């Protein structure tokens, strides 16, 4: 692969109750376990960061596909829900639901654009076969 960009981040402190910072300093956040996992919830958490990154990346992939197909995706939005829970091996795993809203596109086309974006998005390609990713397209 020809790498076009590399992001760098460092976790310090107590992992999920520590701090993360990017090498350029644009992101510098205190972390806290969510109350559902026994934490204070007084900071962000890795699942929120993953959800934000996946939503933005998938939205960009959707915009790329829409440009190629000359589809009007004005006022589009992509939401991501990332769940975490125990697996059968004593560890934890993630699930993702992507919610796509394309108000100016007929439903059949919205579904097709969403599926095509799922094939292009780097996050989708990284998670495919590793975690469950559900795609939901909002009704007109």
Tab-separated table of N, CA, C and O in Angstrom, residues 11-85:
chain	number	residue	atom	x	y	z
A	11	UNK	N	-1.281	7.352	24.104
A	11	UNK	CA	-2.097	7.188	25.310
A	11	UNK	C	-1.177	7.177	26.515
A	11	UNK	O	-0.172	6.457	26.534
A	12	UNK	N	-1.493	7.989	27.520
A	12	UNK	CA	-0.715	8.035	28.751
A	12	UNK	C	-1.665	7.915	29.941
A	12	UNK	O	-2.882	8.023	29.798
A	13	UNK	N	-1.085	7.724	31.107
A	13	UNK	CA	-1.910	7.609	32.305
A	13	UNK	C	-2.423	6.193	32.459
A	13	UNK	O	-1.703	5.225	32.267
A	14	UNK	N	-3.714	6.070	32.729
A	14	UNK	CA	-4.309	4.771	33.047
A	14	UNK	C	-5.196	4.264	31.920
A	14	UNK	O	-6.330	3.840	32.151
A	15	UNK	N	-4.719	4.321	30.680
A	15	UNK	CA	-5.496	3.794	29.560
A	15	UNK	C	-6.847	4.468	29.424
A	15	UNK	O	-6.923	5.649	29.116
A	16	UNK	N	-7.914	3.718	29.676
A	16	UNK	CA	-9.272	4.246	29.540
A	16	UNK	C	-9.584	5.352	30.557
A	16	UNK	O	-10.598	6.021	30.442
A	17	UNK	N	-8.743	5.525	31.556
A	17	UNK	CA	-8.898	6.611	32.520
A	17	UNK	C	-7.666	7.508	32.493
A	17	UNK	O	-7.266	8.063	33.511
A	18	UNK	N	-7.097	7.669	31.310
A	18	UNK	CA	-5.883	8.462	31.158
A	18	UNK	C	-6.090	9.627	30.215
A	18	UNK	O	-7.065	10.370	30.318
A	19	UNK	N	-5.183	9.758	29.255
A	19	UNK	CA	-5.205	10.858	28.313
A	19	UNK	C	-4.744	10.350	26.952
A	19	UNK	O	-3.911	9.454	26.888
A	20	UNK	N	-5.298	10.929	25.892
A	20	UNK	CA	-4.803	10.671	24.542
A	20	UNK	C	-4.478	12.008	23.893
A	20	UNK	O	-5.166	13.008	24.117
A	21	UNK	N	-3.399	11.994	23.124
A	21	UNK	CA	-2.954	13.216	22.457
A	21	UNK	C	-2.357	12.844	21.117
A	21	UNK	O	-1.587	11.890	21.016
A	22	UNK	N	-2.710	13.612	20.081
A	22	UNK	CA	-2.103	13.396	18.780
A	22	UNK	C	-0.761	14.109	18.720
A	22	UNK	O	-0.510	15.061	19.477
A	23	UNK	N	0.097	13.653	17.818
A	23	UNK	CA	1.442	14.215	17.718
A	23	UNK	C	1.426	15.698	17.354
A	23	UNK	O	2.341	16.433	17.719
A	24	UNK	N	0.380	16.153	16.653
A	24	UNK	CA	0.301	17.573	16.296
A	24	UNK	C	-0.421	18.400	17.360
A	24	UNK	O	-0.543	19.619	17.226
A	25	UNK	N	-0.920	17.762	18.410
A	25	UNK	CA	-1.580	18.469	19.502
A	25	UNK	C	-3.010	18.904	19.222
A	25	UNK	O	-3.660	19.499	20.068
A	26	UNK	N	-3.526	18.622	18.038
A	26	UNK	CA	-4.895	19.049	17.708
A	26	UNK	C	-5.938	18.312	18.535
A	26	UNK	O	-7.024	18.817	18.764
A	27	UNK	N	-5.609	17.109	18.964
A	27	UNK	CA	-6.495	16.340	19.818
A	27	UNK	C	-5.746	16.052	21.107
A	27	UNK	O	-4.646	15.507	21.090
A	28	UNK	N	-6.318	16.464	22.212
A	28	UNK	CA	-5.710	16.242	23.529
A	28	UNK	C	-6.858	16.087	24.508
A	28	UNK	O	-7.467	17.073	24.919
A	29	UNK	N	-7.190	14.837	24.837
A	29	UNK	CA	-8.402	14.569	25.603
A	29	UNK	C	-8.150	13.723	26.835
A	29	UNK	O	-7.383	12.760	26.795
A	30	UNK	N	-8.858	14.073	27.898
A	30	UNK	CA	-8.913	13.215	29.062
A	30	UNK	C	-9.933	12.120	28.814
A	30	UNK	O	-10.972	12.355	28.207
A	31	UNK	N	-9.608	10.913	29.246
A	31	UNK	CA	-10.484	9.770	29.046
A	31	UNK	C	-11.073	9.314	30.374
A	31	UNK	O	-10.450	9.465	31.415
A	32	UNK	N	-12.251	8.737	30.305
A	32	UNK	CA	-12.877	8.147	31.484
A	32	UNK	C	-13.788	7.015	31.036
A	32	UNK	O	-14.464	7.121	30.011
A	33	UNK	N	-13.786	5.958	31.803
A	33	UNK	CA	-14.691	4.848	31.513
A	33	UNK	C	-16.125	5.360	31.641
A	33	UNK	O	-16.440	6.138	32.539
A	34	UNK	N	-17.014	4.906	30.744
A	34	UNK	CA	-18.421	5.298	30.868
A	34	UNK	C	-19.053	4.621	32.081
A	34	UNK	O	-18.594	3.557	32.519
A	35	UNK	N	-20.088	5.231	32.643
A	35	UNK	CA	-20.753	4.624	33.802
A	35	UNK	C	-21.204	3.180	33.554
A	35	UNK	O	-21.145	2.339	34.455
A	36	UNK	N	-21.620	2.863	32.319
A	36	UNK	CA	-22.075	1.502	32.006
A	36	UNK	C	-20.968	0.465	32.188
A	36	UNK	O	-21.251	-0.723	32.361
A	37	UNK	N	-19.717	0.923	32.163
A	37	UNK	CA	-18.579	0.018	32.369
A	37	UNK	C	-17.931	0.221	33.732
A	37	UNK	O	-16.807	-0.216	33.969
A	38	UNK	N	-18.636	0.931	34.617
A	38	UNK	CA	-18.141	1.126	35.973
A	38	UNK	C	-17.300	2.358	36.186
A	38	UNK	O	-16.685	2.524	37.234
A	39	UNK	N	-17.266	3.260	35.218
A	39	UNK	CA	-16.450	4.460	35.337
A	39	UNK	C	-17.256	5.688	35.704
A	39	UNK	O	-18.476	5.631	35.892
A	40	UNK	N	-16.568	6.817	35.771
A	40	UNK	CA	-17.201	8.087	36.147
A	40	UNK	C	-17.929	8.748	34.982
A	40	UNK	O	-18.833	9.548	35.190
A	41	UNK	N	-17.486	8.481	33.746
A	41	UNK	CA	-18.067	9.151	32.597
A	41	UNK	C	-17.637	10.595	32.473
A	41	UNK	O	-18.210	11.354	31.681
A	42	UNK	N	-16.602	11.000	33.220
A	42	UNK	CA	-16.160	12.398	33.228
A	42	UNK	C	-15.190	12.740	32.107
A	42	UNK	O	-14.496	13.748	32.173
A	43	UNK	N	-15.117	11.929	31.098
A	43	UNK	CA	-14.271	12.196	29.938
A	43	UNK	C	-14.810	11.399	28.775
A	43	UNK	O	-15.781	10.660	28.902
A	44	UNK	N	-14.185	11.548	27.634
A	44	UNK	CA	-14.597	10.754	26.487
A	44	UNK	C	-14.027	9.347	26.636
A	44	UNK	O	-13.310	9.056	27.591
A	45	UNK	N	-14.368	8.463	25.706
A	45	UNK	CA	-13.860	7.099	25.781
A	45	UNK	C	-13.529	6.607	24.371
A	45	UNK	O	-13.943	7.214	23.380
A	46	UNK	N	-12.772	5.526	24.269
A	46	UNK	CA	-12.363	5.050	22.948
A	46	UNK	C	-13.532	4.728	22.015
A	46	UNK	O	-13.415	4.925	20.803
A	47	UNK	N	-14.648	4.256	22.546
A	47	UNK	CA	-15.792	3.936	21.693
A	47	UNK	C	-16.375	5.192	21.067
A	47	UNK	O	-16.780	5.185	19.903
A	48	UNK	N	-16.425	6.284	21.814
A	48	UNK	CA	-16.900	7.553	21.253
A	48	UNK	C	-15.959	8.042	20.163
A	48	UNK	O	-16.403	8.524	19.116
A	49	UNK	N	-14.669	7.916	20.395
A	49	UNK	CA	-13.693	8.352	19.396
A	49	UNK	C	-13.791	7.502	18.135
A	49	UNK	O	-13.723	8.018	17.018
A	50	UNK	N	-13.983	6.198	18.307
A	50	UNK	CA	-14.134	5.305	17.163
A	50	UNK	C	-15.408	5.634	16.398
A	50	UNK	O	-15.413	5.684	15.163
A	51	UNK	N	-16.500	5.890	17.128
A	51	UNK	CA	-17.774	6.247	16.491
A	51	UNK	C	-17.628	7.536	15.683
A	51	UNK	O	-18.108	7.621	14.543
A	52	UNK	N	-16.968	8.537	16.245
A	52	UNK	CA	-16.779	9.808	15.542
A	52	UNK	C	-15.937	9.618	14.287
A	52	UNK	O	-16.271	10.129	13.208
A	53	UNK	N	-14.851	8.869	14.406
A	53	UNK	CA	-13.990	8.623	13.248
A	53	UNK	C	-14.689	7.832	12.165
A	53	UNK	O	-14.594	8.168	10.976
A	54	UNK	N	-15.427	6.796	12.554
A	54	UNK	CA	-16.109	5.954	11.575
A	54	UNK	C	-17.202	6.751	10.872
A	54	UNK	O	-17.341	6.698	9.647
A	55	UNK	N	-17.981	7.532	11.630
A	55	UNK	CA	-19.050	8.337	11.023
A	55	UNK	C	-18.480	9.312	9.995
A	55	UNK	O	-18.993	9.430	8.878
A	56	UNK	N	-17.406	10.006	10.343
A	56	UNK	CA	-16.805	10.987	9.430
A	56	UNK	C	-16.202	10.304	8.205
A	56	UNK	O	-16.375	10.776	7.073
A	57	UNK	N	-15.516	9.199	8.409
A	57	UNK	CA	-14.890	8.488	7.299
A	57	UNK	C	-15.947	7.925	6.355
A	57	UNK	O	-15.830	8.059	5.132
A	58	UNK	N	-17.006	7.310	6.920
A	58	UNK	CA	-18.056	6.744	6.087
A	58	UNK	C	-18.777	7.841	5.318
A	58	UNK	O	-19.108	7.663	4.141
A	59	UNK	N	-18.982	9.000	5.951
A	59	UNK	CA	-19.648	10.117	5.274
A	59	UNK	C	-18.809	10.588	4.084
A	59	UNK	O	-19.342	10.891	3.015
A	60	UNK	N	-17.498	10.622	4.254
A	60	UNK	CA	-16.620	11.003	3.138
A	60	UNK	C	-16.690	9.974	2.010
A	60	UNK	O	-16.712	10.347	0.825
A	61	UNK	N	-16.722	8.687	2.353
A	61	UNK	CA	-16.846	7.642	1.331
A	61	UNK	C	-18.174	7.780	0.598
A	61	UNK	O	-18.244	7.635	-0.630
A	62	UNK	N	-19.223	8.099	1.335
A	62	UNK	CA	-20.549	8.290	0.741
A	62	UNK	C	-20.543	9.481	-0.220
A	62	UNK	O	-21.106	9.424	-1.314
A	63	UNK	N	-19.858	10.554	0.165
A	63	UNK	CA	-19.765	11.730	-0.702
A	63	UNK	C	-18.990	11.406	-1.977
A	63	UNK	O	-19.353	11.857	-3.066
A	64	UNK	N	-17.944	10.609	-1.868
A	64	UNK	CA	-17.176	10.192	-3.039
A	64	UNK	C	-18.058	9.410	-4.014
A	64	UNK	O	-18.093	9.716	-5.213
A	65	UNK	N	-18.776	8.446	-3.502
A	65	UNK	CA	-19.653	7.630	-4.347
A	65	UNK	C	-20.759	8.493	-4.954
A	65	UNK	O	-21.072	8.370	-6.147
A	66	UNK	N	-21.316	9.384	-4.174
A	66	UNK	CA	-22.390	10.261	-4.673
A	66	UNK	C	-21.884	11.158	-5.800
A	66	UNK	O	-22.587	11.370	-6.795
A	67	UNK	N	-20.675	11.692	-5.675
A	67	UNK	CA	-20.098	12.505	-6.753
A	67	UNK	C	-19.943	11.676	-8.013
A	67	UNK	O	-20.271	12.127	-9.109
A	68	UNK	N	-19.436	10.457	-7.862
A	68	UNK	CA	-19.235	9.586	-9.022
A	68	UNK	C	-20.557	9.280	-9.720
A	68	UNK	O	-20.600	9.171	-10.946
A	69	UNK	N	-21.623	9.158	-8.949
A	69	UNK	CA	-22.930	8.810	-9.512
A	69	UNK	C	-23.838	10.022	-9.704
A	69	UNK	O	-25.004	9.870	-10.044
A	70	UNK	N	-23.286	11.214	-9.443
A	70	UNK	CA	-24.025	12.470	-9.605
A	70	UNK	C	-25.342	12.467	-8.820
A	70	UNK	O	-26.380	12.909	-9.300
A	71	UNK	N	-25.264	11.970	-7.597
A	71	UNK	CA	-26.427	11.941	-6.702
A	71	UNK	C	-26.394	13.166	-5.794
A	71	UNK	O	-25.326	13.589	-5.342
A	72	UNK	N	-27.549	13.729	-5.527
A	72	UNK	CA	-27.668	14.904	-4.658
A	72	UNK	C	-27.772	14.450	-3.209
A	72	UNK	O	-28.826	14.004	-2.755
A	73	UNK	N	-26.663	14.559	-2.479
A	73	UNK	CA	-26.711	14.170	-1.071
A	73	UNK	C	-26.621	15.384	-0.140
A	73	UNK	O	-26.114	15.308	0.972
A	74	UNK	N	-27.161	16.502	-0.630
A	74	UNK	CA	-27.263	17.696	0.204
A	74	UNK	C	-28.001	17.327	1.485
A	74	UNK	O	-28.963	16.567	1.459
A	75	UNK	N	-27.559	17.869	2.596
A	75	UNK	CA	-28.162	17.634	3.919
A	75	UNK	C	-28.035	16.184	4.382
A	75	UNK	O	-28.790	15.733	5.243
A	76	UNK	N	-27.083	15.457	3.835
A	76	UNK	CA	-26.861	14.081	4.273
A	76	UNK	C	-26.201	14.069	5.648
A	76	UNK	O	-25.605	15.054	6.082
A	77	UNK	N	-26.320	12.933	6.321
A	77	UNK	CA	-25.692	12.755	7.628
A	77	UNK	C	-25.405	11.274	7.827
A	77	UNK	O	-26.098	10.408	7.291
A	78	UNK	N	-24.358	11.003	8.606
A	78	UNK	CA	-24.039	9.634	8.996
A	78	UNK	C	-23.792	9.632	10.492
A	78	UNK	O	-22.971	10.388	11.003
A	79	UNK	N	-24.543	8.799	11.189
A	79	UNK	CA	-24.338	8.604	12.619
A	79	UNK	C	-23.753	7.225	12.848
A	79	UNK	O	-24.010	6.294	12.083
A	80	UNK	N	-22.957	7.089	13.877
A	80	UNK	CA	-22.377	5.789	14.220
A	80	UNK	C	-22.628	5.492	15.689
A	80	UNK	O	-22.451	6.366	16.540
A	81	UNK	N	-23.075	4.267	15.949
A	81	UNK	CA	-23.208	3.770	17.325
A	81	UNK	C	-22.220	2.620	17.474
A	81	UNK	O	-22.240	1.678	16.686
A	82	UNK	N	-21.356	2.717	18.468
A	82	UNK	CA	-20.371	1.675	18.728
A	82	UNK	C	-20.685	1.066	20.086
A	82	UNK	O	-20.722	1.775	21.096
A	83	UNK	N	-20.940	-0.225	20.074
A	83	UNK	CA	-21.205	-0.943	21.316
A	83	UNK	C	-20.005	-1.790	21.694
A	83	UNK	O	-19.245	-2.240	20.844
A	84	UNK	N	-19.842	-2.005	22.995
A	84	UNK	CA	-18.770	-2.858	23.505
A	84	UNK	C	-19.375	-3.834	24.501
A	84	UNK	O	-20.285	-3.479	25.259
A	85	UNK	N	-18.896	-5.050	24.459
A	85	UNK	CA	-19.381	-6.053	25.393
A	85	UNK	C	-18.448	-7.246	25.416
A	85	UNK	O	-17.568	-7.388	24.569
